Amino acid sequence: MGNLCACLLPKPVNKKRPAKRLANPQAVSSISSNRWTRIRSSRKEKLDDALIQEQAIAAATIILQQHNGSLPFDRCASLRYPNSGSKKNQLPRSSSSRTRSLTDPLLQPHQLVNQDIKLDDLETNRFVLVHGGGFGAWCWYKTIALLEEGGFSVSAIDLTGSGIHAYDPNTITGLSQYVKPLTDLLENLADGEKVILVGHDFGGACISYAMESFPFKISKAVFIGAAMLTNGQSALDLFSKQAGTNDLMRRAQIFLYTNGNEHPPTSIDLDKSLLRDLLFNQSPAKDVALASVSMRPMPFAPVWERLSLTDMKYGSVRRFYIETPEDNAIPIALQESMINSSPPEQVFRVKGADHSPFFSKPQALHKLLVEISKISLI
């Protein structure tokens, strides 16, 4: 998960310490009171919120039952800048320009900034969403709901031993085994069909593996607060750079040793009491609750496996990066380091997003995905 590999050696389990909260309870009370007044001010708003909630839960249920979904969009309000070349310090950047609430709730399509998209003019209208370590297809439920409304087709997969995939993560021995549900999907695409691959967290390493294996089946690759590795690099190499600076991650990690303590860890779990501060510090409480009962240990073997990436295959796929500036798992400094080491075509930023923008800023993230889908060859 994120930099789940901040260290290799097992760490003593620290006693749980309560996370710091706002120091001004009166201010919190005032904010809460004002919010309650706003909610009560309109029965219609309350009913709309309940309907949206039902639709989101229904979407999540479909994912959990079917693994994949056919989904669709056609609106975007983020700014886009033309490619300025390959200079590392001049990467084109974009960020959503709309006003956002604290939790960026999922809105109905008619509430979005309307901008017509001709799906037939796109190279592909199909997204494949790849979750991060410990997550599953369930985490994309808001993104799927929004994309579907616009006419896009979407597949959200459970990697081996993740989500509802019936496999013990402690028995996974390599990256190829972990990403098999993804490579199977790509292998079975119809002749000439392409997809936009989206990877979050360690899912960035997974889509990189797929880009090297199936470059002609991938139109674009989007890294969301994700591990974007270079040739010969492993996620362990990447995340160990900040091993001494991310105390929250170090305290949250729980290494599991099903083969005995004399052997390397077999998987990594997270202390549930630290999930909010680490991964969901800007996300709604209901999504934190969903994650706390849905996340599973992440297999360790794929994390220390070095990727073989070539310019001819991996390098031929157009890459885009979406930064998550309030990320406590993969801090923005590490994201910038990855971007500078291997510059993508464009860099975007979801302002105010934590490590899980599909929860904390679903609309801003959605708009950027749609924006990226429209970017044509220069």
Tab-separated table of C-alpha atoms in Angstrom:
chain	number	residue	atom	x	y	z
A	1	MET	CA	0.000	0.000	0.000
A	2	GLY	CA	1.467	3.335	-0.834
A	3	ASN	CA	4.893	3.120	0.664
A	4	LEU	CA	4.014	-0.036	2.508
A	5	CYS	CA	7.664	-0.921	2.335
A	6	ALA	CA	9.045	1.903	4.410
A	7	CYS	CA	11.219	-0.751	5.998
A	8	LEU	CA	11.981	-4.443	5.496
A	9	LEU	CA	12.751	-5.463	9.042
A	10	PRO	CA	9.873	-6.230	11.392
A	11	LYS	CA	9.112	-3.406	13.743
A	12	PRO	CA	7.898	-3.716	17.334
A	13	VAL	CA	4.188	-3.108	17.567
A	14	ASN	CA	3.587	0.263	19.179
A	15	LYS	CA	0.640	0.863	21.385
A	16	LYS	CA	-2.091	2.681	19.572
A	17	ARG	CA	-2.072	6.389	20.171
A	18	PRO	CA	-5.099	8.566	19.540
A	19	ALA	CA	-4.808	10.785	16.466
A	20	LYS	CA	-4.736	14.523	17.063
A	21	ARG	CA	-7.950	16.348	16.470
A	22	LEU	CA	-8.777	20.023	16.084
A	23	ALA	CA	-7.722	21.974	19.111
A	24	ASN	CA	-10.720	24.289	19.091
A	25	PRO	CA	-13.816	22.263	20.011
A	26	GLN	CA	-15.995	25.353	20.010
A	27	ALA	CA	-15.097	26.044	16.393
A	28	VAL	CA	-15.844	22.466	15.494
A	29	SER	CA	-19.164	22.710	17.300
A	30	SER	CA	-19.999	25.886	15.428
A	31	ILE	CA	-19.121	24.359	12.057
A	32	SER	CA	-21.129	21.257	12.877
A	33	SER	CA	-24.102	23.370	13.988
A	34	ASN	CA	-24.047	25.432	10.807
A	35	ARG	CA	-23.842	22.308	8.688
A	36	TRP	CA	-26.819	20.782	10.546
A	37	THR	CA	-28.801	23.954	9.922
A	38	ARG	CA	-28.030	23.784	6.221
A	39	ILE	CA	-29.038	20.142	5.979
A	40	ARG	CA	-32.324	20.754	7.786
A	41	SER	CA	-33.069	23.813	5.681
A	42	SER	CA	-34.234	21.762	2.742
A	43	ARG	CA	-36.114	18.477	2.855
A	44	LYS	CA	-35.457	18.109	-0.860
A	45	GLU	CA	-31.688	18.280	-0.341
A	46	LYS	CA	-31.974	15.581	2.286
A	47	LEU	CA	-33.946	13.358	-0.054
A	48	ASP	CA	-31.451	13.983	-2.878
A	49	ASP	CA	-28.564	13.007	-0.598
A	50	ALA	CA	-30.318	9.792	0.353
A	51	LEU	CA	-30.921	8.967	-3.310
A	52	ILE	CA	-27.284	9.625	-4.203
A	53	GLN	CA	-26.198	7.442	-1.310
A	54	GLU	CA	-28.445	4.609	-2.526
A	55	GLN	CA	-27.076	4.858	-6.050
A	56	ALA	CA	-23.471	4.803	-4.824
A	57	ILE	CA	-24.099	1.770	-2.621
A	58	ALA	CA	-25.825	0.006	-5.507
A	59	ALA	CA	-22.818	0.667	-7.738
A	60	ALA	CA	-20.471	-0.706	-5.097
A	61	THR	CA	-22.619	-3.818	-4.735
A	62	ILE	CA	-22.464	-4.478	-8.473
A	63	ILE	CA	-18.663	-4.262	-8.372
A	64	LEU	CA	-18.415	-6.682	-5.479
A	65	GLN	CA	-20.734	-9.183	-7.147
A	66	GLN	CA	-19.485	-9.038	-10.713
A	67	HIS	CA	-15.839	-7.840	-10.442
A	68	ASN	CA	-16.257	-5.884	-13.676
A	69	GLY	CA	-18.757	-3.385	-14.973
A	70	SER	CA	-19.612	-1.758	-18.210
A	71	LEU	CA	-19.640	1.864	-17.554
A	72	PRO	CA	-19.465	5.573	-19.326
A	73	PHE	CA	-19.026	10.651	-19.371
A	74	ASP	CA	-19.133	13.693	-21.092
A	75	ARG	CA	-18.321	16.632	-18.904
A	76	CYS	CA	-15.114	18.198	-17.650
A	77	ALA	CA	-14.171	21.572	-16.185
A	78	SER	CA	-10.475	21.235	-15.511
A	79	LEU	CA	-7.912	23.387	-17.247
A	80	ARG	CA	-5.541	21.732	-19.678
A	81	TYR	CA	-2.254	23.067	-20.936
A	82	PRO	CA	-0.477	21.947	-24.100
A	83	ASN	CA	2.619	19.798	-23.863
A	84	SER	CA	5.669	21.989	-23.393
A	85	GLY	CA	8.273	19.396	-24.311
A	86	SER	CA	10.365	17.027	-22.256
A	87	LYS	CA	11.976	19.486	-19.825
A	88	LYS	CA	11.469	18.126	-16.337
A	89	ASN	CA	10.734	21.478	-14.771
A	90	GLN	CA	8.232	22.476	-17.440
A	91	LEU	CA	5.741	19.654	-17.301
A	92	PRO	CA	2.253	20.840	-18.236
A	93	ARG	CA	-0.016	20.768	-15.201
A	94	SER	CA	-3.710	21.048	-14.624
A	95	SER	CA	-6.081	21.197	-11.721
A	96	SER	CA	-9.822	21.299	-11.381
A	97	SER	CA	-11.100	24.857	-11.105
A	98	ARG	CA	-14.471	24.260	-9.473
A	99	THR	CA	-15.373	25.167	-5.886
A	100	ARG	CA	-15.302	22.080	-3.667
A	101	SER	CA	-16.854	21.113	-0.379
A	102	LEU	CA	-14.829	19.428	2.360
A	103	THR	CA	-15.829	15.918	1.326
A	104	ASP	CA	-16.554	16.568	-2.368
A	105	PRO	CA	-19.791	14.531	-2.356
A	106	LEU	CA	-20.921	12.590	-5.376
A	107	LEU	CA	-23.318	14.762	-7.388
A	108	GLN	CA	-25.919	14.025	-9.974
A	109	PRO	CA	-24.767	14.376	-13.612
A	110	HIS	CA	-27.008	17.417	-14.188
A	111	GLN	CA	-25.066	19.231	-11.449
A	112	LEU	CA	-21.762	18.829	-13.248
A	113	VAL	CA	-20.246	21.401	-15.574
A	114	ASN	CA	-21.665	20.387	-18.933
A	115	GLN	CA	-19.280	19.928	-21.798
A	116	ASP	CA	-20.322	17.659	-24.642
A	117	ILE	CA	-18.055	14.778	-25.514
A	118	LYS	CA	-18.375	12.793	-28.706
A	119	LEU	CA	-17.435	9.322	-27.539
A	120	ASP	CA	-17.091	8.090	-31.100
A	121	ASP	CA	-14.296	10.600	-31.671
A	122	LEU	CA	-12.182	9.218	-28.829
A	123	GLU	CA	-9.488	6.625	-29.428
A	124	THR	CA	-11.214	4.586	-26.719
A	125	ASN	CA	-14.083	5.111	-24.317
A	126	ARG	CA	-13.137	2.245	-22.003
A	127	PHE	CA	-11.383	2.655	-18.663
A	128	VAL	CA	-9.746	-0.139	-16.670
A	129	LEU	CA	-9.335	0.832	-13.011
A	130	VAL	CA	-6.591	-0.842	-10.972
A	131	HIS	CA	-6.663	-0.468	-7.189
A	132	GLY	CA	-3.727	-0.012	-4.837
A	133	GLY	CA	-2.261	-2.392	-2.281
A	134	GLY	CA	-4.822	-3.590	0.233
A	135	PHE	CA	-7.703	-2.022	-1.694
A	136	GLY	CA	-10.063	-3.720	-4.151
A	137	ALA	CA	-12.428	-2.896	-6.995
A	138	TRP	CA	-14.872	-1.643	-4.364
A	139	CYS	CA	-12.857	1.579	-3.840
A	140	TRP	CA	-13.803	2.880	-7.324
A	141	TYR	CA	-17.580	2.901	-6.807
A	142	LYS	CA	-17.955	6.686	-7.070
A	143	THR	CA	-15.681	6.934	-10.113
A	144	ILE	CA	-17.598	4.149	-11.849
A	145	ALA	CA	-20.955	5.787	-11.135
A	146	LEU	CA	-19.785	9.107	-12.599
A	147	LEU	CA	-18.128	7.631	-15.675
A	148	GLU	CA	-21.113	5.441	-16.422
A	149	GLU	CA	-23.419	8.446	-16.559
A	150	GLY	CA	-21.379	9.852	-19.429
A	151	GLY	CA	-21.403	6.775	-21.632
A	152	PHE	CA	-17.956	5.397	-20.846
A	153	SER	CA	-17.299	1.709	-20.400
A	154	VAL	CA	-15.414	0.796	-17.203
A	155	SER	CA	-13.861	-2.352	-15.772
A	156	ALA	CA	-12.730	-2.315	-12.138
A	157	ILE	CA	-10.815	-5.447	-11.225
A	158	ASP	CA	-9.743	-7.242	-8.063
A	159	LEU	CA	-6.083	-8.185	-8.285
A	160	THR	CA	-5.124	-11.630	-6.966
A	161	GLY	CA	-5.875	-11.902	-3.262
A	162	SER	CA	-7.600	-8.491	-3.180
A	163	GLY	CA	-11.203	-7.408	-2.758
A	164	ILE	CA	-13.378	-10.492	-3.153
A	165	HIS	CA	-10.776	-12.453	-5.110
A	166	ALA	CA	-10.641	-15.871	-3.418
A	167	TYR	CA	-6.901	-16.211	-2.826
A	168	ASP	CA	-4.635	-15.931	0.195
A	169	PRO	CA	-2.337	-12.900	-0.303
A	170	ASN	CA	0.317	-14.611	1.834
A	171	THR	CA	0.813	-17.262	-0.864
A	172	ILE	CA	1.476	-14.837	-3.747
A	173	THR	CA	5.074	-15.209	-4.922
A	174	GLY	CA	5.484	-12.561	-7.632
A	175	LEU	CA	4.089	-9.620	-9.542
A	176	SER	CA	2.928	-11.688	-12.529
A	177	GLN	CA	0.719	-13.759	-10.224
A	178	TYR	CA	-0.619	-10.667	-8.451
A	179	VAL	CA	-1.594	-8.854	-11.675
A	180	LYS	CA	-2.984	-11.900	-13.493
A	181	PRO	CA	-6.628	-10.665	-13.389
A	182	LEU	CA	-5.425	-7.514	-15.191
A	183	THR	CA	-3.286	-9.280	-17.777
A	184	ASP	CA	-6.091	-11.773	-18.428
A	185	LEU	CA	-8.470	-8.888	-19.127
A	186	LEU	CA	-6.037	-7.247	-21.548
A	187	GLU	CA	-5.205	-10.514	-23.264
A	188	ASN	CA	-8.894	-11.161	-23.938
A	189	LEU	CA	-9.624	-7.773	-25.493
A	190	ALA	CA	-11.003	-7.879	-29.010
A	191	ASP	CA	-8.587	-7.297	-31.863
A	192	GLY	CA	-7.866	-3.592	-32.183
A	193	GLU	CA	-9.557	-2.671	-28.886
A	194	LYS	CA	-7.670	-0.332	-26.573
A	195	VAL	CA	-8.235	0.854	-23.015
A	196	ILE	CA	-7.172	3.662	-20.708
A	197	LEU	CA	-5.373	2.064	-17.755
A	198	VAL	CA	-5.719	3.843	-14.405
A	199	GLY	CA	-3.540	2.804	-11.461
A	200	HIS	CA	-3.670	4.004	-7.857
A	201	ASP	CA	-0.954	3.532	-5.227
A	202	PHE	CA	0.892	0.211	-5.887
A	203	GLY	CA	-1.502	-0.190	-8.812
A	204	GLY	CA	0.955	2.093	-10.620
A	205	ALA	CA	3.536	-0.705	-10.620
A	206	CYS	CA	0.833	-3.111	-11.789
A	207	ILE	CA	-0.197	-1.043	-14.790
A	208	SER	CA	3.500	-0.520	-15.643
A	209	TYR	CA	3.894	-4.300	-15.826
A	210	ALA	CA	0.831	-4.435	-18.092
A	211	MET	CA	2.166	-1.617	-20.286
A	212	GLU	CA	5.338	-3.600	-20.901
A	213	SER	CA	3.319	-6.742	-21.715
A	214	PHE	CA	0.491	-5.235	-23.814
A	215	PRO	CA	1.606	-1.824	-25.130
A	216	PHE	CA	-0.592	-2.000	-28.243
A	217	LYS	CA	-3.737	-2.557	-26.187
A	218	ILE	CA	-3.285	0.515	-24.007
A	219	SER	CA	-4.207	3.959	-25.286
A	220	LYS	CA	-3.094	5.882	-22.190
A	221	ALA	CA	-1.897	5.125	-18.674
A	222	VAL	CA	-2.933	7.296	-15.734
A	223	PHE	CA	-1.069	7.176	-12.414
A	224	ILE	CA	-3.073	8.516	-9.437
A	225	GLY	CA	-0.850	9.127	-6.402
A	226	ALA	CA	0.820	5.977	-7.632
A	227	ALA	CA	4.160	4.223	-7.838
A	228	MET	CA	5.624	5.181	-11.214
A	229	LEU	CA	8.805	3.120	-11.428
A	230	THR	CA	11.776	3.202	-13.776
A	231	ASN	CA	13.487	0.222	-15.367
A	232	GLY	CA	15.123	-2.071	-12.815
A	233	GLN	CA	13.366	-0.409	-9.891
A	234	SER	CA	11.046	-1.990	-7.337
A	235	ALA	CA	8.430	-0.348	-5.171
A	236	LEU	CA	10.620	-1.228	-2.208
A	237	ASP	CA	13.487	0.761	-3.750
A	238	LEU	CA	11.182	3.687	-4.325
A	239	PHE	CA	9.488	3.858	-0.963
A	240	SER	CA	12.535	3.084	1.130
A	241	LYS	CA	13.836	6.535	0.143
A	242	GLN	CA	11.525	8.050	2.726
A	243	ALA	CA	11.728	5.244	5.280
A	244	GLY	CA	13.008	7.590	7.946
A	245	THR	CA	10.582	10.420	7.266
A	246	ASN	CA	7.148	8.774	7.326
A	247	ASP	CA	6.597	7.836	10.951
A	248	LEU	CA	2.848	7.422	10.404
A	249	MET	CA	3.377	4.737	7.774
A	250	ARG	CA	5.970	2.978	9.881
A	251	ARG	CA	3.606	2.837	12.868
A	252	ALA	CA	0.694	1.677	10.720
A	253	GLN	CA	2.503	-1.238	9.059
A	254	ILE	CA	1.943	-4.753	10.350
A	255	PHE	CA	4.230	-7.308	8.699
A	256	LEU	CA	2.902	-10.862	8.523
A	257	TYR	CA	5.280	-13.860	8.478
A	258	THR	CA	3.313	-16.987	7.551
A	259	ASN	CA	6.557	-18.755	6.543
A	260	GLY	CA	8.216	-17.992	9.865
A	261	ASN	CA	10.133	-15.024	11.205
A	262	GLU	CA	13.391	-16.307	9.705
A	263	HIS	CA	11.975	-15.664	6.210
A	264	PRO	CA	10.880	-12.400	4.534
A	265	PRO	CA	7.373	-11.087	5.246
A	266	THR	CA	4.589	-12.669	3.211
A	267	SER	CA	2.191	-9.736	3.400
A	268	ILE	CA	1.624	-6.332	4.957
A	269	ASP	CA	-1.484	-5.222	6.819
A	270	LEU	CA	-2.343	-1.837	8.286
A	271	ASP	CA	-3.400	-0.827	11.784
A	272	LYS	CA	-7.088	-0.026	11.347
A	273	SER	CA	-6.919	2.704	13.989
A	274	LEU	CA	-4.484	4.659	11.779
A	275	LEU	CA	-6.271	4.198	8.441
A	276	ARG	CA	-8.022	7.560	8.514
A	277	ASP	CA	-4.884	9.582	9.210
A	278	LEU	CA	-2.765	7.634	6.739
A	279	LEU	CA	-5.033	7.070	3.745
A	280	PHE	CA	-8.301	8.975	4.227
A	281	ASN	CA	-7.473	12.223	6.049
A	282	GLN	CA	-9.800	14.208	3.736
A	283	SER	CA	-12.377	11.479	3.027
A	284	PRO	CA	-15.972	11.107	4.262
A	285	ALA	CA	-16.515	8.966	7.358
A	286	LYS	CA	-18.751	6.526	5.468
A	287	ASP	CA	-15.940	5.736	3.029
A	288	VAL	CA	-13.449	5.242	5.855
A	289	ALA	CA	-15.909	2.796	7.397
A	290	LEU	CA	-16.235	0.966	4.073
A	291	ALA	CA	-12.457	0.699	3.763
A	292	SER	CA	-11.971	-0.484	7.336
A	293	VAL	CA	-14.109	-3.585	6.702
A	294	SER	CA	-12.992	-4.154	3.097
A	295	MET	CA	-9.208	-3.747	3.011
A	296	ARG	CA	-7.053	-6.879	3.028
A	297	PRO	CA	-3.335	-7.506	3.613
A	298	MET	CA	-1.146	-6.749	0.602
A	299	PRO	CA	1.225	-9.499	-0.649
A	300	PHE	CA	4.839	-8.581	-0.018
A	301	ALA	CA	6.630	-10.415	-2.845
A	302	PRO	CA	5.375	-8.084	-5.644
A	303	VAL	CA	6.601	-5.064	-3.691
A	304	TRP	CA	10.263	-5.993	-3.831
A	305	GLU	CA	10.215	-7.328	-7.390
A	306	ARG	CA	12.148	-5.156	-9.826
A	307	LEU	CA	10.387	-4.221	-13.044
A	308	SER	CA	11.875	-4.665	-16.496
A	309	LEU	CA	10.620	-1.713	-18.543
A	310	THR	CA	11.742	-0.914	-22.095
A	311	ASP	CA	11.393	2.216	-24.197
A	312	MET	CA	10.008	0.168	-27.072
A	313	LYS	CA	7.063	-1.207	-25.058
A	314	TYR	CA	6.425	0.607	-21.764
A	315	GLY	CA	7.890	3.798	-23.189
A	316	SER	CA	5.530	3.767	-26.171
A	317	VAL	CA	2.412	4.191	-23.993
A	318	ARG	CA	1.303	7.749	-23.227
A	319	ARG	CA	1.583	8.415	-19.477
A	320	PHE	CA	-0.234	10.952	-17.312
A	321	TYR	CA	0.164	11.597	-13.583
A	322	ILE	CA	-2.461	12.940	-11.158
A	323	GLU	CA	-0.943	14.321	-7.962
A	324	THR	CA	-2.619	14.032	-4.556
A	325	PRO	CA	-1.156	16.921	-2.528
A	326	GLU	CA	-2.647	16.030	0.891
A	327	ASP	CA	-1.365	12.455	0.651
A	328	ASN	CA	0.112	11.033	3.865
A	329	ALA	CA	0.978	7.633	2.367
A	330	ILE	CA	2.829	8.737	-0.786
A	331	PRO	CA	3.737	12.348	0.084
A	332	ILE	CA	3.755	14.953	-2.641
A	333	ALA	CA	7.569	15.223	-2.424
A	334	LEU	CA	7.893	11.555	-3.389
A	335	GLN	CA	5.348	11.997	-6.181
A	336	GLU	CA	7.371	14.911	-7.561
A	337	SER	CA	10.543	12.831	-7.349
A	338	MET	CA	8.967	10.056	-9.440
A	339	ILE	CA	7.674	12.581	-11.965
A	340	ASN	CA	11.107	14.185	-12.331
A	341	SER	CA	12.820	10.800	-12.683
A	342	SER	CA	10.528	9.687	-15.487
A	343	PRO	CA	8.486	12.624	-16.828
A	344	PRO	CA	5.018	11.746	-18.132
A	345	GLU	CA	3.296	13.572	-20.945
A	346	GLN	CA	1.261	15.740	-18.562
A	347	VAL	CA	0.852	16.215	-14.823
A	348	PHE	CA	-2.444	17.107	-13.166
A	349	ARG	CA	-3.296	17.836	-9.548
A	350	VAL	CA	-6.477	17.291	-7.534
A	351	LYS	CA	-6.368	20.085	-4.983
A	352	GLY	CA	-7.150	18.982	-1.438
A	353	ALA	CA	-7.013	15.278	-2.294
A	354	ASP	CA	-5.687	12.759	0.199
A	355	HIS	CA	-4.237	9.374	-0.753
A	356	SER	CA	-7.712	8.246	-1.881
A	357	PRO	CA	-9.122	10.930	-4.218
A	358	PHE	CA	-11.823	8.519	-5.423
A	359	PHE	CA	-13.289	9.067	-1.931
A	360	SER	CA	-12.148	12.571	-0.966
A	361	LYS	CA	-12.485	14.324	-4.358
A	362	PRO	CA	-14.473	12.020	-6.646
A	363	GLN	CA	-15.779	14.724	-8.973
A	364	ALA	CA	-12.460	16.502	-9.406
A	365	LEU	CA	-10.817	13.163	-10.127
A	366	HIS	CA	-13.578	12.219	-12.541
A	367	LYS	CA	-13.230	15.439	-14.478
A	368	LEU	CA	-9.507	14.896	-14.907
A	369	LEU	CA	-10.031	11.338	-16.139
A	370	VAL	CA	-12.497	12.603	-18.711
A	371	GLU	CA	-10.108	15.401	-19.645
A	372	ILE	CA	-7.302	12.903	-20.197
A	373	SER	CA	-9.556	10.693	-22.317
A	374	LYS	CA	-10.066	13.633	-24.702
A	375	ILE	CA	-6.383	14.459	-25.179
A	376	SER	CA	-5.509	13.621	-28.758
A	377	LEU	CA	-2.152	13.093	-30.364
A	378	ILE	CA	-0.289	16.318	-31.062
